[in-house]
Structures are given as structure tokens and as C-alpha cells.
Short mmCIF file of C-alpha atoms in Angstrom, two decimals:
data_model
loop_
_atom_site.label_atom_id
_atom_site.label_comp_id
_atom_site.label_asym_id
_atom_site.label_seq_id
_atom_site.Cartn_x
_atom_site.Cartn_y
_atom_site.Cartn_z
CA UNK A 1 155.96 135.35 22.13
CA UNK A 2 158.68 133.77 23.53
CA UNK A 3 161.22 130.85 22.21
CA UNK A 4 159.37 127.93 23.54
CA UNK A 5 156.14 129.81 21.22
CA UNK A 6 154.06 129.52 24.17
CA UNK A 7 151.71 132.02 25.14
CA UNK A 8 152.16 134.74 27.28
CA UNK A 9 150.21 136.18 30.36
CA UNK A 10 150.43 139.72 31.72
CA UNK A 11 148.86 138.86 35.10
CA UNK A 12 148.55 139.93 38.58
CA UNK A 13 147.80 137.31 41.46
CA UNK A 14 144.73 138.99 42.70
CA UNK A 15 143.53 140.48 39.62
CA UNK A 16 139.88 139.28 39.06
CA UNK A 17 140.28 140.20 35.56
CA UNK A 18 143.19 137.86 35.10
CA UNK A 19 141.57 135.21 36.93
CA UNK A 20 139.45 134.97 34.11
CA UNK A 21 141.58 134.61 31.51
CA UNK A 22 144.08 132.16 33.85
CA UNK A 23 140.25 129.66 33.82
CA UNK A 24 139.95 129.86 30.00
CA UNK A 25 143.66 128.78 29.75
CA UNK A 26 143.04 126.20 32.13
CA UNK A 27 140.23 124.57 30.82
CA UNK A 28 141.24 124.26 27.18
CA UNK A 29 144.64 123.15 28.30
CA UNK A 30 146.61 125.52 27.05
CA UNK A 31 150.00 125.99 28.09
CA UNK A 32 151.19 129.83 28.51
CA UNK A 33 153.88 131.26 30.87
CA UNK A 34 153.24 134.60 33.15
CA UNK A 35 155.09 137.83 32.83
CA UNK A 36 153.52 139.09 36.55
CA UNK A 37 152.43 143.12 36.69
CA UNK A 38 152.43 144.39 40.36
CA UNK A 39 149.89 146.63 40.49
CA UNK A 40 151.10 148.08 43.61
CA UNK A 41 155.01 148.05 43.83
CA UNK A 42 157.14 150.70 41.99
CA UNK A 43 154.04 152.89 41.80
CA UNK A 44 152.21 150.09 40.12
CA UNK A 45 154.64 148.19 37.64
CA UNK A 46 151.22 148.40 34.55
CA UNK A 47 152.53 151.94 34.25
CA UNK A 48 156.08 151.32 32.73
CA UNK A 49 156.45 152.38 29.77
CA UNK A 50 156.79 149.08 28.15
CA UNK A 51 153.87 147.58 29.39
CA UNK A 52 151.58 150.77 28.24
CA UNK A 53 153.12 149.88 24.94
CA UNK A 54 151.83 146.42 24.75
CA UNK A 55 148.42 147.79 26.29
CA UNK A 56 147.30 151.39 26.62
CA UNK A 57 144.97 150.84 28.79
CA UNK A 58 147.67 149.95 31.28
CA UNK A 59 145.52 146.95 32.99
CA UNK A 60 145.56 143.44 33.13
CA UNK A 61 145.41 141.25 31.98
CA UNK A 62 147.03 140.85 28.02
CA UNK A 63 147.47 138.37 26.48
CA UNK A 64 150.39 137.91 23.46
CA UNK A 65 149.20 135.08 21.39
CA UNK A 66 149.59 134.24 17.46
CA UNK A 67 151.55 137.24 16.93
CA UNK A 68 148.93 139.33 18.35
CA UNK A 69 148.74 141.29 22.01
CA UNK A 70 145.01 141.40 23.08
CA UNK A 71 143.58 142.90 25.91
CA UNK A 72 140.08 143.54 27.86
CA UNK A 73 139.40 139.74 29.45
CA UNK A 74 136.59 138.69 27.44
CA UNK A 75 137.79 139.82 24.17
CA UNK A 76 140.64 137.40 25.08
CA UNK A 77 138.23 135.02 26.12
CA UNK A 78 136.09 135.14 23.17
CA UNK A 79 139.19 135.00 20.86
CA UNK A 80 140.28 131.76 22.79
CA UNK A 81 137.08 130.07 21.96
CA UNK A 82 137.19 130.72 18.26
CA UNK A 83 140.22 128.99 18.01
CA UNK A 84 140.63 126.62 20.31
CA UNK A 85 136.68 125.86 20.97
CA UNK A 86 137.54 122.34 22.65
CA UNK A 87 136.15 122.49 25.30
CA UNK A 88 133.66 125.04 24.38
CA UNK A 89 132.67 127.96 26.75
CA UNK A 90 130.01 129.57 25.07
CA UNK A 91 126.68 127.35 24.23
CA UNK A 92 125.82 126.71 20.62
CA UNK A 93 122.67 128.20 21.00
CA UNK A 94 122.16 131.94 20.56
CA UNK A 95 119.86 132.45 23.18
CA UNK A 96 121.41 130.50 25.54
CA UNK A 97 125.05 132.68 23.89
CA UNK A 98 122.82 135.44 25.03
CA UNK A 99 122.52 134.93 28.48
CA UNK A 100 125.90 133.79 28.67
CA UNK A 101 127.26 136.90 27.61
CA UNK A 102 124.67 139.02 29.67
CA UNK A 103 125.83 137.68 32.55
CA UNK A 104 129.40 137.96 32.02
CA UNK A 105 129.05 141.50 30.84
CA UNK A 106 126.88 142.81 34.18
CA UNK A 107 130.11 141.63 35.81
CA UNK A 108 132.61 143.11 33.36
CA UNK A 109 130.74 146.03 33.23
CA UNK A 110 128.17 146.20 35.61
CA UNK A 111 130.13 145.49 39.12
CA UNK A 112 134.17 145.16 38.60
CA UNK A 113 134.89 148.18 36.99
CA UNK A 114 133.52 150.56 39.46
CA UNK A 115 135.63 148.85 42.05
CA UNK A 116 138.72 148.26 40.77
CA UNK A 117 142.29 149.93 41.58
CA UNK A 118 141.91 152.82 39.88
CA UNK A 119 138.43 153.93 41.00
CA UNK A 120 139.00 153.13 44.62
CA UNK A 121 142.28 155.30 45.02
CA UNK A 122 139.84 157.93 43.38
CA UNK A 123 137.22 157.53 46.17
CA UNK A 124 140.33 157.46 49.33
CA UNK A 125 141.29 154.79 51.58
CA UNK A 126 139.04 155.43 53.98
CA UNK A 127 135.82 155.21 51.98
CA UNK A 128 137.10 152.49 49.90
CA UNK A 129 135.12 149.46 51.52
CA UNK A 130 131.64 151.40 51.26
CA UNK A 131 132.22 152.35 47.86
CA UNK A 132 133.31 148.82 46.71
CA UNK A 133 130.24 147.40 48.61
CA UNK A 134 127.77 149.82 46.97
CA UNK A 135 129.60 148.35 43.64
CA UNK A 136 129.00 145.06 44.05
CA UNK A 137 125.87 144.28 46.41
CA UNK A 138 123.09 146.01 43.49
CA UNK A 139 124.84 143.87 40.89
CA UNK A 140 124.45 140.85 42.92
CA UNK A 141 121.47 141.66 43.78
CA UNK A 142 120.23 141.99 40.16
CA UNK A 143 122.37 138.64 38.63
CA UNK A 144 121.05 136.06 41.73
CA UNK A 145 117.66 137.50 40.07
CA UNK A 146 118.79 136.31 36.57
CA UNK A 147 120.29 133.48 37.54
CA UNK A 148 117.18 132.26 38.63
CA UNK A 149 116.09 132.21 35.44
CA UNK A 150 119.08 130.75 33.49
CA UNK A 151 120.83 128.55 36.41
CA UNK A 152 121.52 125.00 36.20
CA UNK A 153 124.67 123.11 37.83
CA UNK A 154 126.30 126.63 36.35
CA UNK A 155 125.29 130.16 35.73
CA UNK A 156 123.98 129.03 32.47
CA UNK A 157 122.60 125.47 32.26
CA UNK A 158 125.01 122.79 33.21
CA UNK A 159 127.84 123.36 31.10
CA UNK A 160 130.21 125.51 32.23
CA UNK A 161 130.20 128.72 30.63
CA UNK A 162 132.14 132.34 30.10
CA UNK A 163 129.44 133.30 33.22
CA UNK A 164 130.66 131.14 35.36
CA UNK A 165 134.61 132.39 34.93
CA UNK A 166 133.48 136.04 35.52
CA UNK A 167 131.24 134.64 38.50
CA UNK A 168 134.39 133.12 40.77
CA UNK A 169 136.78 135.88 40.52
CA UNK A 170 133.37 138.15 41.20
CA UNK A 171 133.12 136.12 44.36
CA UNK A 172 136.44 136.65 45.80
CA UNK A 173 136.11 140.50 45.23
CA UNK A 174 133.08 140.02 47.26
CA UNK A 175 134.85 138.50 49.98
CA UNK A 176 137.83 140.72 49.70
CA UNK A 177 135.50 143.48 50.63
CA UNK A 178 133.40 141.70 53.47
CA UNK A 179 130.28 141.36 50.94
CA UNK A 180 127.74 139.33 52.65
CA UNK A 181 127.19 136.77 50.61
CA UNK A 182 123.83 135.16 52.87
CA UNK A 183 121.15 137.49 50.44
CA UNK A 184 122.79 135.57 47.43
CA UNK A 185 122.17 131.09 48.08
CA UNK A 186 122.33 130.58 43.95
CA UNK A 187 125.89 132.73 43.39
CA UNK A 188 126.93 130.97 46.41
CA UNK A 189 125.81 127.40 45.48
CA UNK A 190 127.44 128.03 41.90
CA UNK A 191 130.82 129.58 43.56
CA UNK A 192 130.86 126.07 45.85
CA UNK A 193 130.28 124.10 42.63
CA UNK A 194 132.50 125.75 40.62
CA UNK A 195 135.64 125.83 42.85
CA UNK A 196 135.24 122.38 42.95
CA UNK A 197 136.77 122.12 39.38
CA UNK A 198 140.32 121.95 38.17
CA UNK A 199 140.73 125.03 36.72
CA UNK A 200 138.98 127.36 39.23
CA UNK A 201 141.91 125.86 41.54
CA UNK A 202 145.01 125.81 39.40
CA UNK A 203 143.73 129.42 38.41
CA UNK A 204 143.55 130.77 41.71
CA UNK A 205 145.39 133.95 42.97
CA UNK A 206 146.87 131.56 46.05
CA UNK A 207 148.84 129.70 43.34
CA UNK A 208 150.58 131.91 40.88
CA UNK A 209 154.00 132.48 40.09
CA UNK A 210 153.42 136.03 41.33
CA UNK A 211 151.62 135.11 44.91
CA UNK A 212 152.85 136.37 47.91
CA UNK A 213 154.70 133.82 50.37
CA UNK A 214 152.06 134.61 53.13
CA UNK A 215 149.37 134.09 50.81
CA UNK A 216 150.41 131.39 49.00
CA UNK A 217 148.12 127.93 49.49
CA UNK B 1 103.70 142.82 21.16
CA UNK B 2 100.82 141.70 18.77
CA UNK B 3 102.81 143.19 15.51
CA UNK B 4 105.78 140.53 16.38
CA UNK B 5 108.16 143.52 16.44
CA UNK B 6 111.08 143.34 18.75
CA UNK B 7 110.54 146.14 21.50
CA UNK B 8 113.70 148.48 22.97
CA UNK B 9 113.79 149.59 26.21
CA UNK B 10 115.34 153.01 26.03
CA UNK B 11 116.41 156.27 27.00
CA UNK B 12 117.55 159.24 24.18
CA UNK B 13 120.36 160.14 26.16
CA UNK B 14 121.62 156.68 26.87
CA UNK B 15 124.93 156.41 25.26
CA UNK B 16 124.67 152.14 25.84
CA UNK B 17 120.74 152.43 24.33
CA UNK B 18 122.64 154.38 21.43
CA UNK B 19 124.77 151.68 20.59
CA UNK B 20 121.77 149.24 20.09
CA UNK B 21 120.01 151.39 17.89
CA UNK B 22 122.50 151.73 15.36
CA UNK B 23 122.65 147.91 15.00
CA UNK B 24 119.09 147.67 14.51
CA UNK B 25 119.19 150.48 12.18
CA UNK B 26 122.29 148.79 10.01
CA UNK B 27 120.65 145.57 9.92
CA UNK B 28 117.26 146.96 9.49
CA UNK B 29 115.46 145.64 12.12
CA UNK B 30 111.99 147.43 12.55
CA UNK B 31 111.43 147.58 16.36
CA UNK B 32 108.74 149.53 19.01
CA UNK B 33 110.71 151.68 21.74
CA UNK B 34 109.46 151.76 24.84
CA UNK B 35 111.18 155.09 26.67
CA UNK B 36 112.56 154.52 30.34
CA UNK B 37 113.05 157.90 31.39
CA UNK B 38 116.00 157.50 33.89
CA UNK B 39 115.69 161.34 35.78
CA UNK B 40 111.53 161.16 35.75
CA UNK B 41 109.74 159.72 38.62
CA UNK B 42 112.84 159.23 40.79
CA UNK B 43 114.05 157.53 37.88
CA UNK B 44 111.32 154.80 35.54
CA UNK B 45 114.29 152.29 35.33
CA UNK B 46 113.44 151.60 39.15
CA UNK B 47 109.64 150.77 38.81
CA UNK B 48 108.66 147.30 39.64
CA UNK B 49 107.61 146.27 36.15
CA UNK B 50 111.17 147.40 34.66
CA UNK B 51 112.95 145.39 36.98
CA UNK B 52 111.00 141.89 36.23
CA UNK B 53 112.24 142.71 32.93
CA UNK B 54 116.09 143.82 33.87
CA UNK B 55 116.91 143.25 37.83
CA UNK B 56 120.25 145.80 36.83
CA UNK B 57 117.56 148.46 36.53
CA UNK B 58 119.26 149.50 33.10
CA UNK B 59 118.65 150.41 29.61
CA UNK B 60 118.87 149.53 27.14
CA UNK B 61 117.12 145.92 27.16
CA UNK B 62 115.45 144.45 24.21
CA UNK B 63 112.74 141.92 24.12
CA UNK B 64 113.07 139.76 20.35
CA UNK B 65 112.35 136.18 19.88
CA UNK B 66 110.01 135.52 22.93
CA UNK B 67 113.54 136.11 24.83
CA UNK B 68 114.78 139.88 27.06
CA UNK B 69 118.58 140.51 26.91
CA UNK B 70 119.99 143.07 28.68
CA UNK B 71 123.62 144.32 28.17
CA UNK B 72 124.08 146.53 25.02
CA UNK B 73 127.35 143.55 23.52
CA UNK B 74 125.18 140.85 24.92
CA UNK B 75 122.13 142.00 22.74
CA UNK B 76 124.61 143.33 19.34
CA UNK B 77 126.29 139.98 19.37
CA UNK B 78 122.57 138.05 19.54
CA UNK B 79 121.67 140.18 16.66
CA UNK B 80 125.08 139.39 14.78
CA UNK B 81 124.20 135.49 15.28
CA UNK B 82 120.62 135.87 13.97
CA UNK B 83 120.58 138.67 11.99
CA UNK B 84 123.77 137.84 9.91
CA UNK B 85 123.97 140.80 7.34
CA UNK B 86 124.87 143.61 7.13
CA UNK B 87 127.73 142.08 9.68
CA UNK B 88 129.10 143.75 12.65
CA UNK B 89 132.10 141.61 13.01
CA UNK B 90 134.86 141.02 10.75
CA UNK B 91 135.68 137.09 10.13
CA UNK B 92 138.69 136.80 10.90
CA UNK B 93 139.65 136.22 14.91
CA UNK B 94 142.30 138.29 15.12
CA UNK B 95 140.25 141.13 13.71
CA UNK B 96 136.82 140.13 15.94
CA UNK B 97 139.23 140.41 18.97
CA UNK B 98 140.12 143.69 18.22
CA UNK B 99 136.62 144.86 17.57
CA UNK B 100 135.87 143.19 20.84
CA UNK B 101 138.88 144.93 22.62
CA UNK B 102 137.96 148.38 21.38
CA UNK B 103 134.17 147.97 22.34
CA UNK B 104 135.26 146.52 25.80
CA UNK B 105 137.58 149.42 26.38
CA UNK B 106 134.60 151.64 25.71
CA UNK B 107 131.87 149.16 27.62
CA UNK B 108 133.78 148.31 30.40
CA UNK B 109 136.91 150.77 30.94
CA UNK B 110 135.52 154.18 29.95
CA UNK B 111 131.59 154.12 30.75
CA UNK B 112 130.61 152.54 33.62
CA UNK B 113 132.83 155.28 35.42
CA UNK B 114 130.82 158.31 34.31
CA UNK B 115 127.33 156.55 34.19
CA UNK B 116 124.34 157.56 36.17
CA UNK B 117 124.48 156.21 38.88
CA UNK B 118 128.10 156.61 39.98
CA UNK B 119 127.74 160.53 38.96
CA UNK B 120 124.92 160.30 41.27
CA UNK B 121 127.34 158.73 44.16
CA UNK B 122 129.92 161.33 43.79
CA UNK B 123 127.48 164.34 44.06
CA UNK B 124 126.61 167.05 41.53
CA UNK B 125 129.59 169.38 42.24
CA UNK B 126 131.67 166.53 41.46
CA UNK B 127 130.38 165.00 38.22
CA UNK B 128 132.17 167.16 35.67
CA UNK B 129 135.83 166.39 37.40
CA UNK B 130 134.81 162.82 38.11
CA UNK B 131 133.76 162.23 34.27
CA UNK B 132 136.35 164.04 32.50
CA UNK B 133 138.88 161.92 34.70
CA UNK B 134 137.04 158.63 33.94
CA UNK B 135 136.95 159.64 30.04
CA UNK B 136 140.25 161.06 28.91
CA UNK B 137 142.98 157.80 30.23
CA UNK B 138 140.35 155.65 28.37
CA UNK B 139 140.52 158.07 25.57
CA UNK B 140 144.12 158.60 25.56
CA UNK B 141 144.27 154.45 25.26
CA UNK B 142 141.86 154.06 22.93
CA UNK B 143 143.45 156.79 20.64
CA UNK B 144 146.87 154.58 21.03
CA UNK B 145 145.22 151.48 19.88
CA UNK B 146 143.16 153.00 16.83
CA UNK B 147 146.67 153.72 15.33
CA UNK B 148 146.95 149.63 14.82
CA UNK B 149 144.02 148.80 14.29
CA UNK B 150 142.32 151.56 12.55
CA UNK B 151 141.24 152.15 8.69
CA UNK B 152 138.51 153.91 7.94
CA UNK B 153 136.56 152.67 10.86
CA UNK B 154 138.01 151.40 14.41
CA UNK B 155 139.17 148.44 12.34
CA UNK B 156 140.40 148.71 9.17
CA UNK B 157 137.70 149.63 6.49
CA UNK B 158 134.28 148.27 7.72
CA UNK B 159 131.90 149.10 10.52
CA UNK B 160 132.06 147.09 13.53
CA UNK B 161 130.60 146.65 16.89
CA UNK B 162 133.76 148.82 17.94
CA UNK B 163 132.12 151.80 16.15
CA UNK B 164 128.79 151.26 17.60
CA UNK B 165 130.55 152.01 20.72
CA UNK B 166 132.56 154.88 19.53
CA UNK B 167 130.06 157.36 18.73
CA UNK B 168 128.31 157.27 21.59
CA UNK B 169 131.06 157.73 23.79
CA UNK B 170 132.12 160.55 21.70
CA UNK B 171 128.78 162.10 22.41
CA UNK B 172 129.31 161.66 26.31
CA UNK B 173 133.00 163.39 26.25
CA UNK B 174 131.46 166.32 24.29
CA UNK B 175 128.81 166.67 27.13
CA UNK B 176 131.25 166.25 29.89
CA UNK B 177 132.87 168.95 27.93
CA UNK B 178 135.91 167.08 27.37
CA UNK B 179 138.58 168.73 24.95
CA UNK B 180 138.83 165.71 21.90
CA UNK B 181 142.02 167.89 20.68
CA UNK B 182 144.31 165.45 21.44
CA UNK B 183 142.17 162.52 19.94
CA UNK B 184 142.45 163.12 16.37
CA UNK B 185 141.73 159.45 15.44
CA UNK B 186 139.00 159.25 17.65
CA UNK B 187 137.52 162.34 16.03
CA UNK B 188 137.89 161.79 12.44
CA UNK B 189 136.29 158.13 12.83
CA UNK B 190 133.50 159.66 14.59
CA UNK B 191 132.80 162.22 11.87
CA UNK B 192 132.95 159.78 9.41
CA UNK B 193 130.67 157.25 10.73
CA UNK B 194 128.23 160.54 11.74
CA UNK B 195 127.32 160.71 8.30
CA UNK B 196 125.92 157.14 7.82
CA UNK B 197 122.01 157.61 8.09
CA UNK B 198 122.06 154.38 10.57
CA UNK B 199 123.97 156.76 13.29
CA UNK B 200 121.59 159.55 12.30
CA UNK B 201 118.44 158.19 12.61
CA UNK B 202 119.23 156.88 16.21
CA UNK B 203 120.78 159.59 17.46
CA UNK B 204 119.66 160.88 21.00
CA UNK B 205 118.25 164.18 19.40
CA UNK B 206 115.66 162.05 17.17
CA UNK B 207 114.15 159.48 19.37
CA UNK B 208 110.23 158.91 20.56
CA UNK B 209 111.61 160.37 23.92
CA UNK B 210 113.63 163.07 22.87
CA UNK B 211 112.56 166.11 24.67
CA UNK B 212 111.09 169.20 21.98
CA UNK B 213 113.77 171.47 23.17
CA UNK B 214 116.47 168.83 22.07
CA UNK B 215 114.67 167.46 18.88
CA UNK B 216 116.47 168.04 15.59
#
């Protein structure tokens, strides 16, 4: 932790994974500063030997808070709610806990990981589009099913949930890999609604310290 | 499901259906499994009745409480809420993030990468190398952050969801043939929860589906 005590953020701009975190940060108002890991430049800057200290898994993001380093985005997320749960980001009720964590784990699980960085310098440049599509169009397939089930204003009801950060950052992986989006109206309509807020825009990879001039919004 | 029992969706073999039965065997939930044999028939897990019930076309999924939930955390953390004891996650939030790192490590950083359907992508003469490369860096971290966090378990001295993920995976290196040599951590934990009779019992080599040549 640093002098001021704040919090700090291992982050990359474009890292769905951080994205996540950055949301729950911005939503219960909590003030952190960024130490930014390029995942590209000097052979990808997660593999120093100082970050693989502070996580082995040598991702983002991490998160050094309370005299603790956590890592793996929802663990963060879920240990952000315990103790700050103003405003909260996981319903009271189980069921409804449930499906909020369902959904957030076919992302975490079910889509992002088989396209992320490592997996798609596995699979070569030139196949790396068709992989990453054949990642993410049978999960979206299968959570615009769900959501039909659990959907309100958000992926879960109408308060905003731990779904509905995985859900944005999902989205602009999407995009990143041309994804039509047209076979998915209630991911879409939840995307629209959700970038609408706040934190979805403060959060966003086109505003971090770490953002590339030309990309910067 | 006229007895009222909760019914599980799953295959022997499944290393995330795995991880579900030991939580209903700790807490002592009685349950009905329903086997989803994911090789058979091009695969039962793509039949139209299986996806009403999970549109990922995945085990395991678990039907309790007039509710389905899919996602083996999703469904161990429902059962934690309403099934309090034995309990699966320590109280105090540093230690329930660490359980929760561990098991995400395992859930999302280490699994997904040498699960069916991606071994299917990369084609059969491929799926040893591909595995074995998606197990060991998750193994090599995992082995890294056992030395903080472990005790006897995968934090400190009780079972936790992080075990529940453990074993399993364990189960999946040993089948991809990965050396566990330089995991010495992971491999001691693993031996020691093997001898609790709630990893027994659901163990892939005792299960309604189990084929006879594999039964123990």
C-alpha cells in the first residue's frame, strides 16, 4: 500500500479482467491509484519478476488492499462487497446471489479465459480471430438464453449486479474481435443500459492512466 | 422429483461435477444424479432437453429449491448460504478471498483450457501437449500461493471451497500425465484431503455412471 494508504491497482487499459475490478471501485467510491502492467511491451511487463511475486499467476488484475494482495477479479470483487457492501453488488437473496454469480462465472470461466493473451498466442496470429470467435459466440449464445430468464433493467433484476460488470468488459471483447452482436438484442440492450452509468465510463479502457494517446477518449 | 431431493446433473469424469459432489457429501445433502454422458450420443450435454435446463451445454447443474444453477462456485456458494454447516468458507474476508482466489485460479485459469471442448478444437494429436501446457503455469502459481496461504488444507487448517477445487484438478494433471514432482504442496494437500470419506464417496471411480471397467 502506498503512503497516502490508498489502494492499489495492477491494471492494464484493455484488460477485461481489470475492467471489472476498475467498476466495483467505481461504484462503491473507492479511491485507489494504478500501478499499469503492459501486457505487451518488454515481452509483457506481468512477467517481471516482481510482479510474479505479488501474483503467480502473472495476470491482471491484483489488487493490494488492507495489507493483503488478492488476485482472480471476482475474488477481488467478492472481497470488496464484504467490506464495503454500500452500494451492494450482489442481491440479498440467495437465489437471486445464485444467478448472479452463474452469470458472472460463464463469463469468467465460460468465455474470457479461452480467449485471452495467453491462449491466443498459443493458437498463432493468424487463427487468432476464429478461435476468439468460437470462444465467445456459444457463450453468448447460452447467457442471452439465461438472461431471458433472470433480466430486468440489468442482467439480474434491476439492480445492478456482479453480472452486469463481467457483461460490459465481455462486450468489448466481443467487439474487439468483430463478434456480431445482432443474434444477442438482451446483452445488447443491457450493454446500452449499462454504459450509460458512471462507472462503466470512468472505468473504461479509453480513460486510464495507462491508455494509449491514439486511443484515448 | 416427487422425493423433494435435489437432482445433479453429472458426468464421473467431470472434474467441475467433482467439485459439487464433495460439497453435497460434506454437508450431507442426499441428492438423485442424473448422468450426462458427455462422449455418448455425440455428446448427451447437447440434447434439447439438457439445454432448456443449461443453454452452456455443461455439467454439472443442479436443480434444489424449485431453482437450476449451473456453474460448479455458483451452485457451492448457494449451498454455503443455505446449507450453513459444515462451512465451506472461512469467516473472515481476508481468508474467504483467498479461498476464492485459489478456487478461481483452478475454475477459471487452469480448467477451462484443458476442458472438452477446447481439447476437442485443438485435435486429438494435440490434447496431451495442449493440456499439460494449460496445467503446469497454473500449477506452478498455485503451488507459489499455497506457501501463504496454506495449513493443512489450501487455507490454513479447514476445508474450503479451494479444496473442492483442488482434488479434482489433481485428478485431471494425473490423466494428462502431468509430472506433480515439482508440486509438493499441491500433492501433500491432495493426499490429505483423499482420505476424507466426502472426497471418496464422490470420486469419479464410484459414481451411478462410472463405467464397470473403472468402478472401484
Amino acid at each position: 500500500m502506498t503512503e497516502s494508504g490508498k489502494p492499489i491497482l495492477y491494471s492494464y487499459f484493455r484488460s477485461s479482467c481489470s475492467w471489472r475490478v476498475r467498476i466495483a471501485l467505481a461504484l462503491k467510491s473507492i479511491d485507489f491509484e494504478t500501478v499499469p502492467i503492459n501486457l505487451i511491451k518488454d515481452g509483457g511487463q506481468q512477467f517481471s519478476e516482481e510482479f510474479q511475486a505479488l501474483n503467480p499467476m502473472k495476470q491482471v488484475p491484483a489488487l493490494k488492499i488492507d495489507g493483503i494482495t488478492i488476485a482472480q477479479s471476482l475474488a477481488i470483487i467478492e472481497y470488496l462487497e464484504e467490506t464495503r457492501p454500500t452500494p451492494r453488488l450482489l442481491p440479498q437473496d440467495p437465489k437471486k446471489r445464485a444467478q448472479v454469480r452463474m452469470i458472472s462465472d460463464i463469463i469468467t470461466s465460460g468465455i474470457q479465459p479461452l480467449q485471452n493473451l495467453s491462449v491466443l498466442k498459443q493458437v498463432g496470429q493468424e487463427n487468432q480471430l476464429t478461435w476468439a470467435q468460437k470462444a465467445i459466440r456459444p457463450g453468448f449464445n447460452a447467457l442471452e438464453q439465461v438472461l431471458w430468464s433472470t433480466a430486468g433493467k440489468y442482467c439480474v433484476g434491476d439492480e445492478v449486479s456482479m453480472a452486469d460488470l463481467c457483461l460490459v468488459p465481455q462486450v468489448a471483447n466481443a467487439e474487439r474481435f468483430k463478434v456480431d452482436l445482432t443474434p444477442y438484442p438482451t446483452i445488447s440492450r443491457i450493454n446500452k443500459t449499462l454504459m450509460a452509468l458512471e462507472a462503466f465510463q470512468v472505468s473504461h479502457p479509453c480513460r486510464q492512466p495507462d491508455t494509449p494517446p491514439e486511443l484515448r477518449a
